[in-house]
Amino acid sequence: MSDAVVVEGLVKRFGDFTALDGVSLTVAEGTVLGLLGPNGAGKTTVVRILSTLSAPDGGRAEVTGLDVVTQADRVRGVIGLTGQYAAVDEYLTGEENLEMVGRLHRLGKKEARTRAGQLLERFDLTDAARRPAKTYSGGMRRRLDIAASLIARPRVLFLDEPTTGLDPRSRLGMWEFIADLVSDGTTILLTTQYLEEADRLADRMVVIDRGKVIARGTADELKAQVGGERLELTVDSVKGLATAADLLRPLALDTPHRDEQTRRLTLPVTGGAATLAEALRLLEGSGVALLDVGLRRPDLDDVFLTLTGHAAEDAETPAEEPSR
Ligand SMILES: Nc1ncnc2c1ncn2[C@@H]1O[C@H](COP(=O)(O)OP(=O)(O)O)[C@@H](O)[C@H]1O
Ligand SMILES: [Mg+2]
């Protein structure tokens, strides 16, 4: 299997701020790579360089063997890009939007129309085809945006946070569309803040933080890397959460994670049932009311927490300008 995307030692600076500090990754043809990382990690910067919208300051990147700097024109002919923010013309109808993009890709008038019709159908937009895009829901716009990126049948597709802001049902629908594209042989590089999304769609993942790769592998490899088990308790009050965290600290292999909103405490542990029993003994007589307690294997959220020190979704709350 050959690589559809090759990135080697990519460097990008904005003034004296280094946004990418030697990022390397590959995406094998016909597979999905999940590019994960907290807000400001550099995900969009990688996508912009790969899609020829921004030039790197060091390193190199190739898409289907074409250099993104010296062969940018030809790269544009093989890729599709869906941005983090849907780029749809509000005043045109769904159909007109797709035809316009088709024309930009130098399709003939008739071909653009046929292709638009097929894509509207595939993305469940046929009924809304003749309505201006400004009347579309968030989910419909996102689907139209992805449809537009598929007009020219790209071999490689970059999806930058394709489901951010979608409700759970539209997200499930989008996952099905993405899975369909992959079964048609499209190579995909996907950035996401939803680890469940990466777990479900990506064959391999690369985790970046502050412009550097901090982990890579399949979901199972990443989970094995953080190791151990997770002891998880839900208590009835924020105060109980603090007490439980203190009392159970000796059992934790690493810093326990407290979520005040769900009043859930998560501790990396080993020792299985014996550790669970020990935890219950430590809490006895403490006055902490347990609503739920259990042991589980680490999931991708634990991987993220261990690697970056914060939960994926906390990290992605639209932030002020990151500190330089
Ligand atoms: N055009 C720009 N000018 C200055 N700084 C930028 C620019 N684009 C991105 N950055 C900075 O580079 C870092 C990485 O940004 P980005 O690639 O958008 O991260 P992500 O997509 O992972 O959230 C951030 O600190 C961001 O503020
Ligand atoms: Mg981004």
mmCIF file of C-alpha atoms and ligand atoms in Angstrom:
data_model
loop_
_atom_site.group_PDB
_atom_site.id
_atom_site.type_symbol
_atom_site.label_atom_id
_atom_site.label_comp_id
_atom_site.label_asym_id
_atom_site.label_seq_id
_atom_site.Cartn_x
_atom_site.Cartn_y
_atom_site.Cartn_z
ATOM 1 C CA MET A 1 0.000 0.000 0.000
ATOM 2 C CA SER A 2 1.480 3.370 -0.916
ATOM 3 C CA ASP A 3 1.089 6.630 0.949
ATOM 4 C CA ALA A 4 -1.328 9.201 -0.447
ATOM 5 C CA VAL A 5 -0.030 11.837 1.956
ATOM 6 C CA VAL A 6 3.552 12.218 3.168
ATOM 7 C CA VAL A 7 4.531 14.985 5.575
ATOM 8 C CA GLU A 8 8.131 15.301 6.737
ATOM 9 C CA GLY A 9 9.465 17.685 9.350
ATOM 10 C CA LEU A 10 6.879 20.366 8.621
ATOM 11 C CA VAL A 11 7.640 23.761 10.180
ATOM 12 C CA LYS A 12 5.342 26.786 10.159
ATOM 13 C CA ARG A 13 6.009 30.096 11.885
ATOM 14 C CA PHE A 14 3.753 33.091 12.391
ATOM 15 C CA GLY A 15 6.181 35.892 13.280
ATOM 16 C CA ASP A 16 8.309 34.471 16.072
ATOM 17 C CA PHE A 17 5.602 31.983 17.085
ATOM 18 C CA THR A 18 6.232 28.425 15.903
ATOM 19 C CA ALA A 19 2.885 26.829 15.090
ATOM 20 C CA LEU A 20 4.355 23.607 13.616
ATOM 21 C CA ASP A 21 7.651 22.374 14.942
ATOM 22 C CA GLY A 22 8.699 19.434 12.768
ATOM 23 C CA VAL A 23 5.479 17.469 12.179
ATOM 24 C CA SER A 24 5.812 14.186 10.261
ATOM 25 C CA LEU A 25 2.998 11.858 9.283
ATOM 26 C CA THR A 26 1.761 9.642 6.487
ATOM 27 C CA VAL A 27 -1.676 8.556 5.315
ATOM 28 C CA ALA A 28 -1.813 5.263 3.437
ATOM 29 C CA GLU A 29 -3.937 5.300 0.300
ATOM 30 C CA GLY A 30 -7.591 4.447 0.950
ATOM 31 C CA THR A 31 -7.338 4.902 4.721
ATOM 32 C CA VAL A 32 -8.420 7.512 7.264
ATOM 33 C CA LEU A 33 -5.930 9.305 9.470
ATOM 34 C CA GLY A 34 -7.325 11.099 12.521
ATOM 35 C CA LEU A 35 -5.324 14.194 13.423
ATOM 36 C CA LEU A 36 -6.097 15.000 17.051
ATOM 37 C CA GLY A 37 -4.949 17.711 19.383
ATOM 38 C CA PRO A 38 -6.199 20.445 21.693
ATOM 39 C CA ASN A 39 -7.267 23.826 20.401
ATOM 40 C CA GLY A 40 -4.290 25.657 18.921
ATOM 41 C CA ALA A 41 -2.249 22.446 18.484
ATOM 42 C CA GLY A 42 -1.694 23.116 14.777
ATOM 43 C CA LYS A 43 -4.261 20.841 13.110
ATOM 44 C CA THR A 44 -5.755 23.457 10.793
ATOM 45 C CA THR A 45 -2.271 24.714 9.938
ATOM 46 C CA VAL A 46 -1.318 21.196 8.732
ATOM 47 C CA VAL A 47 -4.523 20.974 6.677
ATOM 48 C CA ARG A 48 -3.952 24.434 5.142
ATOM 49 C CA ILE A 49 -0.430 23.535 4.071
ATOM 50 C CA LEU A 50 -1.544 20.191 2.614
ATOM 51 C CA SER A 51 -4.286 21.921 0.667
ATOM 52 C CA THR A 52 -1.822 24.523 -0.707
ATOM 53 C CA LEU A 53 -3.510 27.447 1.078
ATOM 54 C CA SER A 54 -0.431 28.197 3.146
ATOM 55 C CA ALA A 55 3.283 27.636 2.520
ATOM 56 C CA PRO A 56 5.511 25.820 5.031
ATOM 57 C CA ASP A 57 8.698 27.429 6.419
ATOM 58 C CA GLY A 58 10.484 24.103 6.563
ATOM 59 C CA GLY A 59 10.089 20.421 5.788
ATOM 60 C CA ARG A 60 8.035 19.084 2.908
ATOM 61 C CA ALA A 61 4.662 17.625 2.109
ATOM 62 C CA GLU A 62 3.406 15.534 -0.783
ATOM 63 C CA VAL A 63 -0.094 14.539 -1.808
ATOM 64 C CA THR A 64 -0.294 11.594 -4.221
ATOM 65 C CA GLY A 65 3.392 12.117 -4.887
ATOM 66 C CA LEU A 66 2.947 15.807 -5.781
ATOM 67 C CA ASP A 67 4.814 18.474 -3.816
ATOM 68 C CA VAL A 68 2.388 20.939 -2.198
ATOM 69 C CA VAL A 69 4.701 23.897 -2.883
ATOM 70 C CA THR A 70 6.289 23.271 -6.271
ATOM 71 C CA GLN A 71 3.310 21.391 -7.754
ATOM 72 C CA ALA A 72 0.500 23.228 -5.953
ATOM 73 C CA ASP A 73 -1.681 23.478 -9.076
ATOM 74 C CA ARG A 74 -1.650 19.750 -9.654
ATOM 75 C CA VAL A 75 -2.227 19.081 -5.947
ATOM 76 C CA ARG A 76 -5.407 21.181 -6.121
ATOM 77 C CA GLY A 77 -6.616 18.859 -8.870
ATOM 78 C CA VAL A 78 -6.558 15.764 -6.628
ATOM 79 C CA ILE A 79 -7.793 17.099 -3.301
ATOM 80 C CA GLY A 80 -11.031 18.207 -1.708
ATOM 81 C CA LEU A 81 -11.165 20.419 1.347
ATOM 82 C CA THR A 82 -13.878 21.025 3.874
ATOM 83 C CA GLY A 83 -12.983 23.822 6.199
ATOM 84 C CA GLN A 84 -13.585 24.139 9.885
ATOM 85 C CA TYR A 85 -16.222 26.756 9.120
ATOM 86 C CA ALA A 86 -18.718 25.929 6.405
ATOM 87 C CA ALA A 87 -17.935 27.949 3.265
ATOM 88 C CA VAL A 88 -21.250 28.128 1.515
ATOM 89 C CA ASP A 89 -22.757 31.074 -0.363
ATOM 90 C CA GLU A 90 -25.825 31.977 1.688
ATOM 91 C CA TYR A 91 -27.811 33.511 -1.141
ATOM 92 C CA LEU A 92 -27.386 30.742 -3.688
ATOM 93 C CA THR A 93 -29.494 27.598 -3.505
ATOM 94 C CA GLY A 94 -27.865 24.285 -2.630
ATOM 95 C CA GLU A 95 -27.953 23.308 -6.286
ATOM 96 C CA GLU A 96 -26.435 26.621 -7.438
ATOM 97 C CA ASN A 97 -23.683 26.353 -4.842
ATOM 98 C CA LEU A 98 -22.649 22.936 -6.106
ATOM 99 C CA GLU A 99 -22.863 23.930 -9.783
ATOM 100 C CA MET A 100 -20.717 26.973 -9.113
ATOM 101 C CA VAL A 101 -18.045 24.890 -7.421
ATOM 102 C CA GLY A 102 -18.218 22.397 -10.295
ATOM 103 C CA ARG A 103 -17.629 25.255 -12.770
ATOM 104 C CA LEU A 104 -14.677 26.465 -10.683
ATOM 105 C CA HIS A 105 -13.251 22.982 -11.080
ATOM 106 C CA ARG A 106 -13.640 23.447 -14.841
ATOM 107 C CA LEU A 107 -16.473 20.965 -15.305
ATOM 108 C CA GLY A 108 -18.726 21.697 -18.274
ATOM 109 C CA LYS A 109 -22.151 23.202 -17.544
ATOM 110 C CA LYS A 110 -24.004 19.954 -18.103
ATOM 111 C CA GLU A 111 -21.528 17.851 -16.167
ATOM 112 C CA ALA A 112 -21.589 20.286 -13.238
ATOM 113 C CA ARG A 113 -25.373 20.012 -13.132
ATOM 114 C CA THR A 114 -25.368 16.197 -13.242
ATOM 115 C CA ARG A 115 -22.711 15.950 -10.578
ATOM 116 C CA ALA A 116 -24.557 18.458 -8.366
ATOM 117 C CA GLY A 117 -27.729 16.375 -8.676
ATOM 118 C CA GLN A 118 -25.929 13.180 -7.658
ATOM 119 C CA LEU A 119 -24.333 14.804 -4.650
ATOM 120 C CA LEU A 120 -27.544 16.493 -3.497
ATOM 121 C CA GLU A 121 -29.165 13.091 -3.570
ATOM 122 C CA ARG A 122 -26.350 11.384 -1.730
ATOM 123 C CA PHE A 123 -26.360 14.003 1.017
ATOM 124 C CA ASP A 124 -30.153 13.976 1.439
ATOM 125 C CA LEU A 125 -30.485 17.518 0.115
ATOM 126 C CA THR A 126 -32.649 16.885 -2.936
ATOM 127 C CA ASP A 127 -35.770 18.332 -1.285
ATOM 128 C CA ALA A 128 -33.866 21.465 -0.272
ATOM 129 C CA ALA A 129 -31.935 21.800 -3.564
ATOM 130 C CA ARG A 130 -33.856 24.868 -4.771
ATOM 131 C CA ARG A 131 -33.832 26.749 -1.477
ATOM 132 C CA PRO A 132 -31.217 29.384 -0.628
ATOM 133 C CA ALA A 133 -28.525 27.980 1.647
ATOM 134 C CA LYS A 134 -29.358 30.592 4.275
ATOM 135 C CA THR A 135 -32.525 28.633 5.058
ATOM 136 C CA TYR A 136 -30.502 25.452 5.790
ATOM 137 C CA SER A 137 -29.883 24.061 9.263
ATOM 138 C CA GLY A 138 -26.294 23.693 10.540
ATOM 139 C CA GLY A 139 -26.289 20.010 9.613
ATOM 140 C CA MET A 140 -27.568 20.708 6.079
ATOM 141 C CA ARG A 141 -24.933 23.385 5.504
ATOM 142 C CA ARG A 142 -22.193 21.077 6.636
ATOM 143 C CA ARG A 143 -23.458 18.400 4.263
ATOM 144 C CA LEU A 144 -23.576 20.926 1.424
ATOM 145 C CA ASP A 145 -20.016 21.978 2.243
ATOM 146 C CA ILE A 146 -18.782 18.387 2.089
ATOM 147 C CA ALA A 147 -20.766 17.779 -1.102
ATOM 148 C CA ALA A 148 -18.990 20.802 -2.626
ATOM 149 C CA SER A 149 -15.598 19.369 -1.709
ATOM 150 C CA LEU A 150 -16.518 16.157 -3.545
ATOM 151 C CA ILE A 151 -17.590 17.736 -6.855
ATOM 152 C CA ALA A 152 -14.364 16.966 -8.645
ATOM 153 C CA ARG A 153 -14.099 13.422 -7.221
ATOM 154 C CA PRO A 154 -10.984 14.060 -5.148
ATOM 155 C CA ARG A 155 -8.699 11.128 -4.390
ATOM 156 C CA VAL A 156 -7.683 12.765 -1.132
ATOM 157 C CA LEU A 157 -10.072 14.626 1.128
ATOM 158 C CA PHE A 158 -9.209 16.893 4.043
ATOM 159 C CA LEU A 159 -11.974 17.233 6.603
ATOM 160 C CA ASP A 160 -11.243 19.854 9.252
ATOM 161 C CA GLU A 161 -13.602 19.206 12.192
ATOM 162 C CA PRO A 162 -16.451 18.047 9.937
ATOM 163 C CA THR A 163 -18.937 17.494 12.758
ATOM 164 C CA THR A 164 -18.115 20.309 15.165
ATOM 165 C CA GLY A 165 -21.352 22.020 16.164
ATOM 166 C CA LEU A 166 -23.615 19.337 14.715
ATOM 167 C CA ASP A 167 -26.328 17.747 16.825
ATOM 168 C CA PRO A 168 -25.825 14.038 17.647
ATOM 169 C CA ARG A 169 -28.166 12.834 14.908
ATOM 170 C CA SER A 170 -26.517 14.850 12.128
ATOM 171 C CA ARG A 171 -23.168 13.691 13.439
ATOM 172 C CA LEU A 172 -24.189 10.042 13.049
ATOM 173 C CA GLY A 173 -25.363 10.780 9.516
ATOM 174 C CA MET A 174 -22.053 12.462 8.693
ATOM 175 C CA TRP A 175 -20.147 9.451 10.002
ATOM 176 C CA GLU A 176 -22.092 7.255 7.610
ATOM 177 C CA PHE A 177 -21.267 9.556 4.668
ATOM 178 C CA ILE A 178 -17.590 9.546 5.598
ATOM 179 C CA ALA A 179 -17.575 5.738 5.912
ATOM 180 C CA ASP A 180 -19.158 5.554 2.422
ATOM 181 C CA LEU A 181 -16.444 7.742 0.956
ATOM 182 C CA VAL A 182 -13.786 5.503 2.429
ATOM 183 C CA SER A 183 -15.405 2.403 0.990
ATOM 184 C CA ASP A 184 -15.288 4.165 -2.401
ATOM 185 C CA GLY A 185 -11.495 4.373 -1.986
ATOM 186 C CA THR A 186 -11.082 8.015 -0.937
ATOM 187 C CA THR A 187 -8.114 8.756 1.319
ATOM 188 C CA ILE A 188 -9.087 11.007 4.213
ATOM 189 C CA LEU A 189 -7.247 13.161 6.702
ATOM 190 C CA LEU A 190 -9.698 14.146 9.393
ATOM 191 C CA THR A 191 -9.219 16.522 12.287
ATOM 192 C CA THR A 192 -11.641 16.248 15.144
ATOM 193 C CA GLN A 193 -12.214 17.144 18.743
ATOM 194 C CA TYR A 194 -14.470 14.155 19.280
ATOM 195 C CA LEU A 195 -12.437 11.145 20.261
ATOM 196 C CA GLU A 196 -15.372 8.850 19.669
ATOM 197 C CA GLU A 197 -15.381 10.110 16.080
ATOM 198 C CA ALA A 198 -11.699 9.308 15.640
ATOM 199 C CA ASP A 199 -12.165 5.917 17.290
ATOM 200 C CA ARG A 200 -14.958 5.114 14.908
ATOM 201 C CA LEU A 201 -13.619 6.470 11.620
ATOM 202 C CA ALA A 202 -9.835 6.583 11.762
ATOM 203 C CA ASP A 203 -7.571 3.639 10.951
ATOM 204 C CA ARG A 204 -4.638 5.420 12.567
ATOM 205 C CA MET A 205 -4.246 8.548 14.639
ATOM 206 C CA VAL A 206 -1.627 11.180 15.164
ATOM 207 C CA VAL A 207 -1.885 13.328 18.281
ATOM 208 C CA ILE A 208 -0.253 16.756 18.149
ATOM 209 C CA ASP A 209 0.183 19.367 20.846
ATOM 210 C CA ARG A 210 1.887 22.755 20.454
ATOM 211 C CA GLY A 211 3.019 21.916 16.956
ATOM 212 C CA LYS A 212 4.686 18.607 17.819
ATOM 213 C CA VAL A 213 3.599 15.000 17.400
ATOM 214 C CA ILE A 214 3.198 13.504 20.870
ATOM 215 C CA ALA A 215 1.739 10.088 19.985
ATOM 216 C CA ARG A 216 0.694 8.001 17.013
ATOM 217 C CA GLY A 217 -0.816 4.594 16.330
ATOM 218 C CA THR A 218 -4.113 2.759 16.094
ATOM 219 C CA ALA A 219 -6.754 3.388 18.769
ATOM 220 C CA ASP A 220 -5.795 0.095 20.441
ATOM 221 C CA GLU A 221 -2.094 0.954 20.407
ATOM 222 C CA LEU A 222 -2.777 4.346 21.964
ATOM 223 C CA LYS A 223 -5.012 2.831 24.624
ATOM 224 C CA ALA A 224 -2.371 0.210 25.447
ATOM 225 C CA GLN A 225 0.213 2.990 25.690
ATOM 226 C CA VAL A 226 -1.583 4.731 28.551
ATOM 227 C CA GLY A 227 -2.023 1.351 30.241
ATOM 228 C CA GLY A 228 -3.682 0.193 33.438
ATOM 229 C CA GLU A 229 -7.355 0.339 34.204
ATOM 230 C CA ARG A 230 -9.618 3.181 35.229
ATOM 231 C CA LEU A 231 -11.437 3.245 38.529
ATOM 232 C CA GLU A 232 -14.420 5.499 38.065
ATOM 233 C CA LEU A 233 -16.718 6.781 40.802
ATOM 234 C CA THR A 234 -19.713 9.055 40.719
ATOM 235 C CA VAL A 235 -20.541 10.787 43.982
ATOM 236 C CA ASP A 236 -23.454 12.962 45.055
ATOM 237 C CA SER A 237 -21.704 16.285 45.688
ATOM 238 C CA VAL A 238 -18.723 18.393 44.630
ATOM 239 C CA LYS A 239 -17.482 18.287 48.218
ATOM 240 C CA GLY A 240 -17.697 14.478 48.186
ATOM 241 C CA LEU A 241 -15.665 14.529 44.989
ATOM 242 C CA ALA A 242 -12.802 16.358 46.712
ATOM 243 C CA THR A 243 -12.922 14.055 49.744
ATOM 244 C CA ALA A 244 -12.937 10.937 47.578
ATOM 245 C CA ALA A 245 -10.033 12.260 45.493
ATOM 246 C CA ASP A 246 -7.944 12.787 48.649
ATOM 247 C CA LEU A 247 -8.814 9.444 50.205
ATOM 248 C CA LEU A 248 -8.152 7.449 47.023
ATOM 249 C CA ARG A 249 -4.991 9.299 46.005
ATOM 250 C CA PRO A 250 -2.727 6.443 47.309
ATOM 251 C CA LEU A 251 -4.307 4.012 44.827
ATOM 252 C CA ALA A 252 -3.827 6.226 41.767
ATOM 253 C CA LEU A 253 -0.908 5.627 39.392
ATOM 254 C CA ASP A 254 -1.234 9.186 38.133
ATOM 255 C CA THR A 255 -3.217 12.334 38.972
ATOM 256 C CA PRO A 256 -6.919 11.519 39.446
ATOM 257 C CA HIS A 257 -9.236 13.438 37.127
ATOM 258 C CA ARG A 258 -12.223 15.222 38.650
ATOM 259 C CA ASP A 259 -15.211 16.347 36.647
ATOM 260 C CA GLU A 260 -17.282 18.633 38.842
ATOM 261 C CA GLN A 261 -20.157 18.816 36.402
ATOM 262 C CA THR A 262 -20.795 15.073 36.359
ATOM 263 C CA ARG A 263 -19.250 14.662 39.867
ATOM 264 C CA ARG A 264 -17.173 11.844 38.454
ATOM 265 C CA LEU A 265 -13.709 10.885 39.643
ATOM 266 C CA THR A 266 -11.417 8.851 37.387
ATOM 267 C CA LEU A 267 -8.186 7.266 38.630
ATOM 268 C CA PRO A 268 -5.627 5.258 36.652
ATOM 269 C CA VAL A 269 -5.066 2.091 38.715
ATOM 270 C CA THR A 270 -3.873 -1.518 38.510
ATOM 271 C CA GLY A 271 -4.869 -4.543 40.551
ATOM 272 C CA GLY A 272 -8.427 -5.068 39.336
ATOM 273 C CA ALA A 273 -11.096 -6.192 41.812
ATOM 274 C CA ALA A 274 -8.711 -6.036 44.784
ATOM 275 C CA THR A 275 -8.120 -2.327 44.073
ATOM 276 C CA LEU A 276 -11.845 -1.740 43.758
ATOM 277 C CA ALA A 277 -12.401 -3.399 47.162
ATOM 278 C CA GLU A 278 -9.577 -1.334 48.668
ATOM 279 C CA ALA A 279 -11.165 1.844 47.304
ATOM 280 C CA LEU A 280 -14.502 1.004 48.922
ATOM 281 C CA ARG A 281 -12.717 0.313 52.231
ATOM 282 C CA LEU A 282 -10.915 3.671 52.071
ATOM 283 C CA LEU A 283 -14.201 5.478 51.531
ATOM 284 C CA GLU A 284 -15.993 3.680 54.375
ATOM 285 C CA GLY A 285 -17.162 6.046 57.095
ATOM 286 C CA SER A 286 -16.039 9.109 55.093
ATOM 287 C CA GLY A 287 -19.601 10.274 54.516
ATOM 288 C CA VAL A 288 -19.099 10.301 50.728
ATOM 289 C CA ALA A 289 -22.262 9.016 49.059
ATOM 290 C CA LEU A 290 -21.393 6.811 46.073
ATOM 291 C CA LEU A 291 -23.894 6.777 43.212
ATOM 292 C CA ASP A 292 -21.849 4.541 40.972
ATOM 293 C CA VAL A 293 -18.487 2.811 40.997
ATOM 294 C CA GLY A 294 -16.685 0.558 38.548
ATOM 295 C CA LEU A 295 -13.540 -0.516 36.756
ATOM 296 C CA ARG A 296 -13.042 -0.085 33.012
ATOM 297 C CA ARG A 297 -10.375 -0.243 30.340
ATOM 298 C CA PRO A 298 -8.886 3.090 29.200
ATOM 299 C CA ASP A 299 -10.666 4.793 26.310
ATOM 300 C CA LEU A 300 -9.391 7.457 23.935
ATOM 301 C CA ASP A 301 -10.468 10.223 26.312
ATOM 302 C CA ASP A 302 -8.086 8.779 28.897
ATOM 303 C CA VAL A 303 -5.349 8.671 26.266
ATOM 304 C CA PHE A 304 -5.891 12.327 25.508
ATOM 305 C CA LEU A 305 -6.009 13.290 29.164
ATOM 306 C CA THR A 306 -2.808 11.394 29.922
ATOM 307 C CA LEU A 307 -0.931 12.781 26.936
ATOM 308 C CA THR A 308 -1.985 16.416 27.012
ATOM 309 C CA GLY A 309 -3.059 16.890 30.627
ATOM 310 C CA HIS A 310 -6.564 17.979 29.712
ATOM 311 C CA ALA A 311 -9.765 16.500 28.367
ATOM 312 C CA ALA A 312 -10.303 16.854 24.615
ATOM 313 C CA GLU A 313 -13.566 18.707 24.803
ATOM 314 C CA ASP A 314 -12.489 21.094 27.613
ATOM 315 C CA ALA A 315 -9.469 21.931 25.542
ATOM 316 C CA GLU A 316 -11.554 22.784 22.544
ATOM 317 C CA THR A 317 -13.853 25.363 24.078
ATOM 318 C CA PRO A 318 -13.356 28.335 21.762
ATOM 319 C CA ALA A 319 -10.473 30.039 23.487
ATOM 320 C CA GLU A 320 -9.107 33.518 23.668
ATOM 321 C CA GLU A 321 -5.870 34.040 21.786
ATOM 322 C CA PRO A 322 -3.483 31.313 23.044
ATOM 323 C CA SER A 323 -0.546 32.648 25.064
ATOM 324 C CA ARG A 324 2.602 33.130 23.069
HETATM 325 N N1 LIG B 1 -2.550 33.288 10.376
HETATM 326 C C1 LIG B 1 -2.084 33.145 11.635
HETATM 327 N N2 LIG B 1 -1.399 34.136 12.240
HETATM 328 C C2 LIG B 1 -0.928 33.973 13.500
HETATM 329 N N3 LIG B 1 -1.067 32.861 14.235
HETATM 330 C C3 LIG B 1 -1.738 31.843 13.679
HETATM 331 C C4 LIG B 1 -2.288 31.921 12.368
HETATM 332 N N4 LIG B 1 -2.905 30.746 12.088
HETATM 333 C C5 LIG B 1 -2.757 29.972 13.187
HETATM 334 N N5 LIG B 1 -2.056 30.631 14.143
HETATM 335 C C6 LIG B 1 -1.678 30.076 15.454
HETATM 336 O O1 LIG B 1 -1.062 28.826 15.270
HETATM 337 C C7 LIG B 1 -1.490 27.914 16.276
HETATM 338 C C8 LIG B 1 -2.110 26.696 15.629
HETATM 339 O O2 LIG B 1 -3.351 27.062 15.064
HETATM 340 P P1 LIG B 1 -4.315 26.019 14.346
HETATM 341 O O3 LIG B 1 -3.539 25.269 13.329
HETATM 342 O O4 LIG B 1 -5.491 26.765 13.880
HETATM 343 O O5 LIG B 1 -4.688 25.040 15.559
HETATM 344 P P2 LIG B 1 -5.869 23.966 15.668
HETATM 345 O O6 LIG B 1 -6.513 23.832 14.348
HETATM 346 O O7 LIG B 1 -5.175 22.716 16.135
HETATM 347 O O8 LIG B 1 -6.788 24.486 16.715
HETATM 348 C C9 LIG B 1 -2.439 28.665 17.182
HETATM 349 O O9 LIG B 1 -1.701 29.128 18.297
HETATM 350 C C10 LIG B 1 -2.901 29.802 16.306
HETATM 351 O O10 LIG B 1 -3.248 30.937 17.104
HETATM 352 MG MG MG B 2 -8.510 24.071 13.740
#
